Rosetta silent file (secondary structure, phi, psi, omega in degrees, C-alpha in Angstrom):
SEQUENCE: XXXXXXXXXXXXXXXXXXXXXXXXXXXXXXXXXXXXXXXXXXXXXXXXXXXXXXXXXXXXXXXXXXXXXXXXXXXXXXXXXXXXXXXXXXXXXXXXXXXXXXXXXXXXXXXXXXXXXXXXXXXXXXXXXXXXXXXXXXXXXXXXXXXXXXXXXXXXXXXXXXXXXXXXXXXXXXXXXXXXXXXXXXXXXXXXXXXXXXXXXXXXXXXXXXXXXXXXXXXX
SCORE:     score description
SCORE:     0.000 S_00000001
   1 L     0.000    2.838 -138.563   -8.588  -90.241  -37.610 S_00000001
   2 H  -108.680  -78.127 -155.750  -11.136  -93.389  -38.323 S_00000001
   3 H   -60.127   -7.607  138.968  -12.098  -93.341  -34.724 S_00000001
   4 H   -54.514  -21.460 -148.517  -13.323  -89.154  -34.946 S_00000001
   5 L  -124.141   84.302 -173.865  -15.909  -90.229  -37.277 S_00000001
   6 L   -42.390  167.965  155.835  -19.106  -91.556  -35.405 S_00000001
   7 L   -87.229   73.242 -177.195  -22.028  -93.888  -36.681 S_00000001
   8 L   -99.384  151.161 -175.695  -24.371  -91.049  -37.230 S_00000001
   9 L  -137.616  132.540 -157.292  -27.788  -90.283  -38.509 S_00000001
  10 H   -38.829  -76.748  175.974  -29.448  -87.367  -39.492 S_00000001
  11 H   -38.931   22.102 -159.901  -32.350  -87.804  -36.846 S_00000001
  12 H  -132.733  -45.679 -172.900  -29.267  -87.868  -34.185 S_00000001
  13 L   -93.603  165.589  173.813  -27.251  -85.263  -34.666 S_00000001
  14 L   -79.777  136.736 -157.001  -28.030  -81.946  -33.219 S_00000001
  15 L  -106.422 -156.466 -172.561  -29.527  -79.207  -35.071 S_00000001
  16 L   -51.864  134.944 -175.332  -30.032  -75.681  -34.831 S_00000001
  17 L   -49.833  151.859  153.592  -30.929  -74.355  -31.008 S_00000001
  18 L   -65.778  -36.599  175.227  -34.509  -74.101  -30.739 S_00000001
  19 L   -58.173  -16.170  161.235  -34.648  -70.707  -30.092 S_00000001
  20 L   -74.603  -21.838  150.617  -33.462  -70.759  -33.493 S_00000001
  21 L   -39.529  145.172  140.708  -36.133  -72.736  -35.222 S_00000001
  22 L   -70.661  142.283  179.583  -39.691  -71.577  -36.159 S_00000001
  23 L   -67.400  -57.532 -146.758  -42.567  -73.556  -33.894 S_00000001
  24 L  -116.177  161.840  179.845  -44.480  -73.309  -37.047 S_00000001
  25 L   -59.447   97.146  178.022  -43.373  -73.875  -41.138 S_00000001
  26 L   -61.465  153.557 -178.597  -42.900  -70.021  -42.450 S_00000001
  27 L   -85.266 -175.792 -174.703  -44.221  -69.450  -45.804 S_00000001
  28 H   -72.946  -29.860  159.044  -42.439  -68.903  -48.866 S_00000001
  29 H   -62.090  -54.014 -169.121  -42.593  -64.928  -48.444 S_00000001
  30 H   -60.746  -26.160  161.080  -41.570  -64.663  -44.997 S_00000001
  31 H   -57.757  -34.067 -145.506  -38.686  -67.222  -45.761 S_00000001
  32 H   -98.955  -21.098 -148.560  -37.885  -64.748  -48.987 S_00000001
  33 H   -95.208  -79.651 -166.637  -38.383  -61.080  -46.385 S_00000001
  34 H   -33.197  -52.908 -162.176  -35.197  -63.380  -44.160 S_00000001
  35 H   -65.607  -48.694 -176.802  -33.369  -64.401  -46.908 S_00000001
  36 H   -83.465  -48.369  164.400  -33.301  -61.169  -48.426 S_00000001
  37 H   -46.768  -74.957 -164.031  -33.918  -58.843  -45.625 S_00000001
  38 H   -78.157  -49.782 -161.907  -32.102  -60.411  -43.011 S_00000001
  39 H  -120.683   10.680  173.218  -29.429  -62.463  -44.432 S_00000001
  40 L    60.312   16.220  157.830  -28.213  -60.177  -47.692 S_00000001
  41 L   -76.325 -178.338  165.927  -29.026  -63.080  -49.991 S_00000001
  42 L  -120.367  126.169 -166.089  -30.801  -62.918  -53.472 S_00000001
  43 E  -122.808  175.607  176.110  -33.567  -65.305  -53.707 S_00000001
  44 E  -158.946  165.698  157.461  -35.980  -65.895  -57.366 S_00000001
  45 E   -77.450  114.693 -178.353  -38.796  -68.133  -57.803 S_00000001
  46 L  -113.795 -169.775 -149.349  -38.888  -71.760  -60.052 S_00000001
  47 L   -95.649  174.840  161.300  -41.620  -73.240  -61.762 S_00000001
  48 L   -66.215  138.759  179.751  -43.766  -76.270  -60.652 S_00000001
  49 L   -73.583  137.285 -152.373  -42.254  -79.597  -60.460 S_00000001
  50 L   -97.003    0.175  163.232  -41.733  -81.319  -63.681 S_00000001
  51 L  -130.305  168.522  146.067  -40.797  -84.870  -61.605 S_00000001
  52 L  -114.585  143.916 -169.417  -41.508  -86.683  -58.766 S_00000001
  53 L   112.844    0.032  168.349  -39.625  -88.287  -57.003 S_00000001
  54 L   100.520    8.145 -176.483  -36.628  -85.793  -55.918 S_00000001
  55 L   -85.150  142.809 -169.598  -35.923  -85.897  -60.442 S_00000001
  56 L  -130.956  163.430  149.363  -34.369  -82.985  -62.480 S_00000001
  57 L   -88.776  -10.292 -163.403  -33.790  -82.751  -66.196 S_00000001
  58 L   -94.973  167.901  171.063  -30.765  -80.509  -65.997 S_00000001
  59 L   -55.651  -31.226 -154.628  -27.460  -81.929  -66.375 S_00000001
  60 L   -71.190  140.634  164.592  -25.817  -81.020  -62.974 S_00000001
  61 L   -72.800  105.417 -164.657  -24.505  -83.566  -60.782 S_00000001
  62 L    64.239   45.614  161.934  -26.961  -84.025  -57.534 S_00000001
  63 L   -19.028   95.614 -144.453  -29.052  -81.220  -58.328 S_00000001
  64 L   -87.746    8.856 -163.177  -30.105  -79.164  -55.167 S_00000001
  65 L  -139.883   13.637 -150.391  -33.188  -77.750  -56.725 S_00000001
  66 L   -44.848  112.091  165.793  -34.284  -81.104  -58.706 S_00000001
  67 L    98.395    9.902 -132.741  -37.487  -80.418  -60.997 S_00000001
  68 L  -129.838  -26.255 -177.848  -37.882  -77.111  -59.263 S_00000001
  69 L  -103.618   13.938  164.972  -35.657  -74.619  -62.141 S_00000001
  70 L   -52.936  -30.870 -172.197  -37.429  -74.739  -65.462 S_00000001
  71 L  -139.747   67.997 -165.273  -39.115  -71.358  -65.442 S_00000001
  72 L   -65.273  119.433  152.810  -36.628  -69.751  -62.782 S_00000001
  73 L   -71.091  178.491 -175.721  -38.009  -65.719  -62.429 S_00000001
  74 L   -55.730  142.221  166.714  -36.643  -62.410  -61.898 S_00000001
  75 L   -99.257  136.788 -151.665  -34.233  -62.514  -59.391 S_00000001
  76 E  -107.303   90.297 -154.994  -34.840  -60.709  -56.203 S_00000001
  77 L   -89.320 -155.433 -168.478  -31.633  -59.205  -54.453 S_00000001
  78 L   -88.357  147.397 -173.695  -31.278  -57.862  -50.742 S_00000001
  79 L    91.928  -19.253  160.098  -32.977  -54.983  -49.690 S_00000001
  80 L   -14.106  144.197  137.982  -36.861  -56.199  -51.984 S_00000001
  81 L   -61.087  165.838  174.910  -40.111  -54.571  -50.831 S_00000001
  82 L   -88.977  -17.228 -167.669  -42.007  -57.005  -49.775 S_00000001
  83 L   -74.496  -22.041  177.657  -44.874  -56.167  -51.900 S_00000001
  84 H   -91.543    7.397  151.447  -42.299  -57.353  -54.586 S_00000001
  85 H  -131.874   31.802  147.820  -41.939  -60.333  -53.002 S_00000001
  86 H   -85.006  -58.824  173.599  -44.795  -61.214  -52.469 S_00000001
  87 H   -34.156  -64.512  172.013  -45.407  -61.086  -56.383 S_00000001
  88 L   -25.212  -48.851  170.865  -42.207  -63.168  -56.593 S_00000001
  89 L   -75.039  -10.494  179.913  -43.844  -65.474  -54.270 S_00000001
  90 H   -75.254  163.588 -158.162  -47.211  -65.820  -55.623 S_00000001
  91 H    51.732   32.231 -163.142  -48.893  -69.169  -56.330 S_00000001
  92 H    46.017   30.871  163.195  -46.810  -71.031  -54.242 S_00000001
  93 L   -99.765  166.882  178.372  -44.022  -71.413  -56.131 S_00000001
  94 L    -6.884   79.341 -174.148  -40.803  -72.544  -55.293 S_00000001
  95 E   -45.125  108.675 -174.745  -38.210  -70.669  -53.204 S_00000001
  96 E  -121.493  143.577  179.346  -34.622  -70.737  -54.970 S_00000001
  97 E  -107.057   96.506 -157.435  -31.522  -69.622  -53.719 S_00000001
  98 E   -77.749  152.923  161.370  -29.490  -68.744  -56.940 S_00000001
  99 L   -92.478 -167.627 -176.086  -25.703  -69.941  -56.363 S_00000001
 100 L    56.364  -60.193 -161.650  -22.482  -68.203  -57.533 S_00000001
 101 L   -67.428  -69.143 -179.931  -23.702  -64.783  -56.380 S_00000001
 102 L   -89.030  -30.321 -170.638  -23.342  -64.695  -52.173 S_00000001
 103 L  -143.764  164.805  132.082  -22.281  -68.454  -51.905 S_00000001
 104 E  -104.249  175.027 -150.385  -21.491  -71.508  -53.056 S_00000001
 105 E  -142.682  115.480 -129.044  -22.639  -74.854  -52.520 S_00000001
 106 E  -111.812   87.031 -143.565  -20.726  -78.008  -51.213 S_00000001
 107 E  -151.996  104.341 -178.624  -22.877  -80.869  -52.009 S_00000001
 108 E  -113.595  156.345 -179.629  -22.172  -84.462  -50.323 S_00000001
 109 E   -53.233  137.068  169.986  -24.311  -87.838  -49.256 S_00000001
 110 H   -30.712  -65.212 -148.651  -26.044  -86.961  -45.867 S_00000001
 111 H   -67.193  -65.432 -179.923  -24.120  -90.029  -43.853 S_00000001
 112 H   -67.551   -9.482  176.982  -20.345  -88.434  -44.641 S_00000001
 113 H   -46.249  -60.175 -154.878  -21.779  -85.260  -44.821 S_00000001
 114 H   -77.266  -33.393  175.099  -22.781  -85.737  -41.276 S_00000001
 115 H   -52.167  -57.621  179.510  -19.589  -87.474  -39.908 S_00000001
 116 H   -50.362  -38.619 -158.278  -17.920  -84.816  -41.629 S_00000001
 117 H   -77.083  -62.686 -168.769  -19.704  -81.605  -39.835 S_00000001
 118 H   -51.349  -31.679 -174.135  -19.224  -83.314  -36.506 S_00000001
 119 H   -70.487  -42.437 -171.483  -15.356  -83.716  -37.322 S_00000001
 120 H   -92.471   -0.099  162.066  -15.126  -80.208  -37.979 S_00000001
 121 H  -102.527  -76.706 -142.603  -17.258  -78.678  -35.050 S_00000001
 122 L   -85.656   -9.850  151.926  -14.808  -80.576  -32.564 S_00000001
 123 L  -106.251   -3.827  155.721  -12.014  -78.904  -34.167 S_00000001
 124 L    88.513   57.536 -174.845  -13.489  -75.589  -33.873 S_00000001
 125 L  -114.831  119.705  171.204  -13.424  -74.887  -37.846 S_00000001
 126 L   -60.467   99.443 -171.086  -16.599  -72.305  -38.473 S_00000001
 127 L   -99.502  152.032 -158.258  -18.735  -74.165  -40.615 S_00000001
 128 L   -96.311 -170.485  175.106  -21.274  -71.574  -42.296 S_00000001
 129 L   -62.311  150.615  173.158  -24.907  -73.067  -43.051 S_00000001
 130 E  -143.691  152.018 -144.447  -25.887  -76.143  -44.089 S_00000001
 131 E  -139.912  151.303 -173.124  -28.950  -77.316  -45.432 S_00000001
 132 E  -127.559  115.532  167.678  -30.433  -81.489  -45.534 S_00000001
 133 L   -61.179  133.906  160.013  -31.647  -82.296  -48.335 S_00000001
 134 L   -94.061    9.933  151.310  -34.646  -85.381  -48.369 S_00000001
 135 L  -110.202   50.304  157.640  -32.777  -86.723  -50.954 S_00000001
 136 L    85.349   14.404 -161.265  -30.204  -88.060  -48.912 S_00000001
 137 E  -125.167  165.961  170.921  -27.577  -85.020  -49.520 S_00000001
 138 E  -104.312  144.622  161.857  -26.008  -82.441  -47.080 S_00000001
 139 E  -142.407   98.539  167.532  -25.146  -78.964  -48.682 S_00000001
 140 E   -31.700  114.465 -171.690  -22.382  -77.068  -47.384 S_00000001
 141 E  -100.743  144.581  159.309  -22.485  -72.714  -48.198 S_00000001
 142 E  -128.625  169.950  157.644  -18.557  -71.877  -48.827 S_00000001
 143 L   -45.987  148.691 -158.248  -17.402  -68.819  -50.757 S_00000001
 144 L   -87.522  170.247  156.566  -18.631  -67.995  -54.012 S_00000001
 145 L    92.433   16.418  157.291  -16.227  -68.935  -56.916 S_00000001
 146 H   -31.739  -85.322 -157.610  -15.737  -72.635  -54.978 S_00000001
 147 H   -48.946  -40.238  173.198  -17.177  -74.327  -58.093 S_00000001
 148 H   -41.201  -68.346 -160.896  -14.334  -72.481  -60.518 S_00000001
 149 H   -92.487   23.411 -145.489  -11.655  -73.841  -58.342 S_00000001
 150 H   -86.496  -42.101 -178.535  -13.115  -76.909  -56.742 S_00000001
 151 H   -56.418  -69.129 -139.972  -10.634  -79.297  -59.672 S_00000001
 152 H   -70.237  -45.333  168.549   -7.313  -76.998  -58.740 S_00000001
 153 H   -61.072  -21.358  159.857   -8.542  -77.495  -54.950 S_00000001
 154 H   -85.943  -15.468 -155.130   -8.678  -81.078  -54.743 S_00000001
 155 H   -93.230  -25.527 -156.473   -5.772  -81.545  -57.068 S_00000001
 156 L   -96.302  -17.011 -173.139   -3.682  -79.599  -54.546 S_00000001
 157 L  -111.204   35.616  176.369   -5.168  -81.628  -51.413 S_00000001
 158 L    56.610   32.872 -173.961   -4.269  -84.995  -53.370 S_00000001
 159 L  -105.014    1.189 -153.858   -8.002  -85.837  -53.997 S_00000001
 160 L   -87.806  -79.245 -167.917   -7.853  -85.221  -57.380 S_00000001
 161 L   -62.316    2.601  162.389   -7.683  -88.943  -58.845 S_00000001
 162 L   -61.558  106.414 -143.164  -10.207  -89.843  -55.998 S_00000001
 163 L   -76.718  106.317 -165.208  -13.487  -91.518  -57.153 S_00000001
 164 L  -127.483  108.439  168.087  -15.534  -88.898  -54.745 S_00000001
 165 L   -85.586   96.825  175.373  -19.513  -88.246  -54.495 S_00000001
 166 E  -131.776  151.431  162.386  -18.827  -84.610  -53.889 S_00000001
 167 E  -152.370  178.765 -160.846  -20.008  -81.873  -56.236 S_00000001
 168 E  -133.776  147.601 -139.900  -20.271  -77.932  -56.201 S_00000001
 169 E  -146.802  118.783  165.453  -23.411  -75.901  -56.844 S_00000001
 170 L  -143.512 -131.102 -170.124  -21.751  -72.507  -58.409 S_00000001
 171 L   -99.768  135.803 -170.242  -23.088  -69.751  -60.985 S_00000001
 172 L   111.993   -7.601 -163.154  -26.016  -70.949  -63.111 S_00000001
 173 L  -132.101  142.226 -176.240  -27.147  -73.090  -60.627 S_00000001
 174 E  -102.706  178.836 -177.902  -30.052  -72.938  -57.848 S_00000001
 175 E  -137.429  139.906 -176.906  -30.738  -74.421  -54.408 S_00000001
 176 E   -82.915  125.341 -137.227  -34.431  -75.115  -53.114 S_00000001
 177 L  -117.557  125.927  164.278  -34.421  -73.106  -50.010 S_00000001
 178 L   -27.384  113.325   38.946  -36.610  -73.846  -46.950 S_00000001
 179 L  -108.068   52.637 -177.153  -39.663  -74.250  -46.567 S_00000001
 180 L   -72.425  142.047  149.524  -39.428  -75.824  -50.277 S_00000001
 181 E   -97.180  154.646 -179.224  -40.359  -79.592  -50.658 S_00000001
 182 E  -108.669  110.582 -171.286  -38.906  -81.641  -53.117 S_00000001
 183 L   -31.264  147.802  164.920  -41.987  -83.593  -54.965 S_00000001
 184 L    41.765    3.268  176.676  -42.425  -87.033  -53.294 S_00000001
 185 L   -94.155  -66.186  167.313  -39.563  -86.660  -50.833 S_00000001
 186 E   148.906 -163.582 -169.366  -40.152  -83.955  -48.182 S_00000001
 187 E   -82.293  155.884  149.397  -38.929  -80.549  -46.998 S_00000001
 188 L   -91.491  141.378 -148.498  -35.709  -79.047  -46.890 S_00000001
 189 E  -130.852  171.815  176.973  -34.653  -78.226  -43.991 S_00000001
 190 E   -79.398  154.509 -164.928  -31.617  -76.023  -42.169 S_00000001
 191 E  -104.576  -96.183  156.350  -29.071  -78.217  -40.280 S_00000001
 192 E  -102.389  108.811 -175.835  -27.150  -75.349  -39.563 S_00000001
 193 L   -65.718  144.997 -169.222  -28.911  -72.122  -40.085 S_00000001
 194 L   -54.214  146.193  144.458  -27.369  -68.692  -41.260 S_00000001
 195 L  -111.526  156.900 -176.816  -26.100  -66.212  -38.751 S_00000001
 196 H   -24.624  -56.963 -174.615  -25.055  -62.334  -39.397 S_00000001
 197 H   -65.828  -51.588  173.636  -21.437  -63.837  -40.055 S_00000001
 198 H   -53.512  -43.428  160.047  -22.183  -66.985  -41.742 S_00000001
 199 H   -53.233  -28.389 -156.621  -24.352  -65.160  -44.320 S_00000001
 200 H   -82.029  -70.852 -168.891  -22.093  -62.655  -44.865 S_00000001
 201 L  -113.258   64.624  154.262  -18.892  -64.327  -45.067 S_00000001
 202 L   -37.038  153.602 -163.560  -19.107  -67.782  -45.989 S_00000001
 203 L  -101.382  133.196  171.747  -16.178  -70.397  -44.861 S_00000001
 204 L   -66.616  132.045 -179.958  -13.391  -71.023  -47.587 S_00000001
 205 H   -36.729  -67.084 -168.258  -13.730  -74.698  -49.438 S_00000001
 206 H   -26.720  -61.229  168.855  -10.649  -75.142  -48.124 S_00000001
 207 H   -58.843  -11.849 -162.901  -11.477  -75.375  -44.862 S_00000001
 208 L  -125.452  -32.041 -179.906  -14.095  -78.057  -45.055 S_00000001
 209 H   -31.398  -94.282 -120.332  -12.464  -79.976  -48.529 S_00000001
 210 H  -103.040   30.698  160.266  -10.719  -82.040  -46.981 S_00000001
 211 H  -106.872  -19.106  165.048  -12.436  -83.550  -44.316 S_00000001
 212 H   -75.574  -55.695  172.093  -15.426  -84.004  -46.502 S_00000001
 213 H   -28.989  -61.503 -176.276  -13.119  -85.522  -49.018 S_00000001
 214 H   -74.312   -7.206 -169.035  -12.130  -87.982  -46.633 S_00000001
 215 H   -98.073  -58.230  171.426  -15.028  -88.433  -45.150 S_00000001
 216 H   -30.425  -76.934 -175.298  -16.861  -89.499  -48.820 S_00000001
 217 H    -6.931  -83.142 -171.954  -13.265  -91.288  -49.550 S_00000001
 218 H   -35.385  -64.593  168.799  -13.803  -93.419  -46.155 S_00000001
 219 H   -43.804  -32.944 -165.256  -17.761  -94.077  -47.322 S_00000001
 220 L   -41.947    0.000    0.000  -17.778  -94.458  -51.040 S_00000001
């Protein structure tokens, strides 16, 4: 299996079609009219960042939102006017993608991330979006309630006593959603970007555990 798993680098692998892409960076409403509009998420608004440097205060292991969730807003679910999110959106702040509600969030180092994705496209396993962090992480959307069972799921794919940087983004916890930047780092950006299905119906942890398991494992 050592010999599936390339010497890869973010700037390498292949992203999203172009036709899928924007030419130019959409703002934070027209990202929130998609998100909401388009892709049946719930999006909210965080505060200005309270670090630099990609730094959070919260507790959470790898934070996906770092510095970016102190003074988190109303949350905005699918279906918004726009005029209310454009209030949501005013003064540039921050786009957040609350977790736990439509998704959950899968959240590994970029380099096994990326090994991993590749392993898992060539075996034809539907991986839903994934988003690259500039601080060096990958983030995986699975099915919501991931984070609940994320212990019982490793313990069952023999990963459980495995020293692993993987952690799960579930309810309570946000994600900074393109075009957000992360304070002294850079943008976040889509890897793989949502489709009808992928939004909808996020891919069960299951499917993706354990090749990201192994792929951290292999890396640590």
């Amino acid at each position: 299996m050592d010999n599936l798993f390339g010497d890869l680098r973010l700037g390498t692998l292949r992203l999203a079609p172009l036709g899928a892409r924007r030419r130019t960076r959409p703002t934070a409403l027209q990202a929130a009219t998609e998100y909401t509009g388009r892709w049946g998420w719930s999006v909210t608004a965080g505060g200005p960042p309270t670090r630099t440097g990609g730094g959070c205060d919260c507790i959470a292991t790898h934070c996906a939102a770092p510095g970016l969730h102190g003074a988190v807003g109303p949350i905005a679910g699918p279906g918004t006017a726009v005029h209310e999110l454009r209030t949501l959106c005013a003064a540039d702040r921050p786009l957040l993608l609350p977790a736990g509600i439509h998704f959950d969030v899968l959240d590994v180092p970029s380099q096994p991330g990326l090994q991993a994705l590749v392993r898992l496209e060539r075996m034809g396993t539907q991986v839903g979006p994934v988003l690259a962090s500039p601080a060096g992480r990958l983030l995986f959307f699975v099915a919501p309630g991931t984070a609940q069972r994320l212990p019982d799921l490793l313990y069952r794919m023999g990963w459980d006593d495995a020293s692993l940087d993987l952690a799960c983004h579930g309810v309570g916890s946000y994600v900074a959603a393109p075009p957000v930047a992360l304070a002294g780092l850079g943008a976040m950006r889509w890897l793989r970007r949502p489709c009808r299905e992928s939004a909808a119906c996020p891919p069960e942890a299951r499917l993706l555990l354990g090749t990201l398991a192994y792929a951290c494992h292999r890396t640590r």
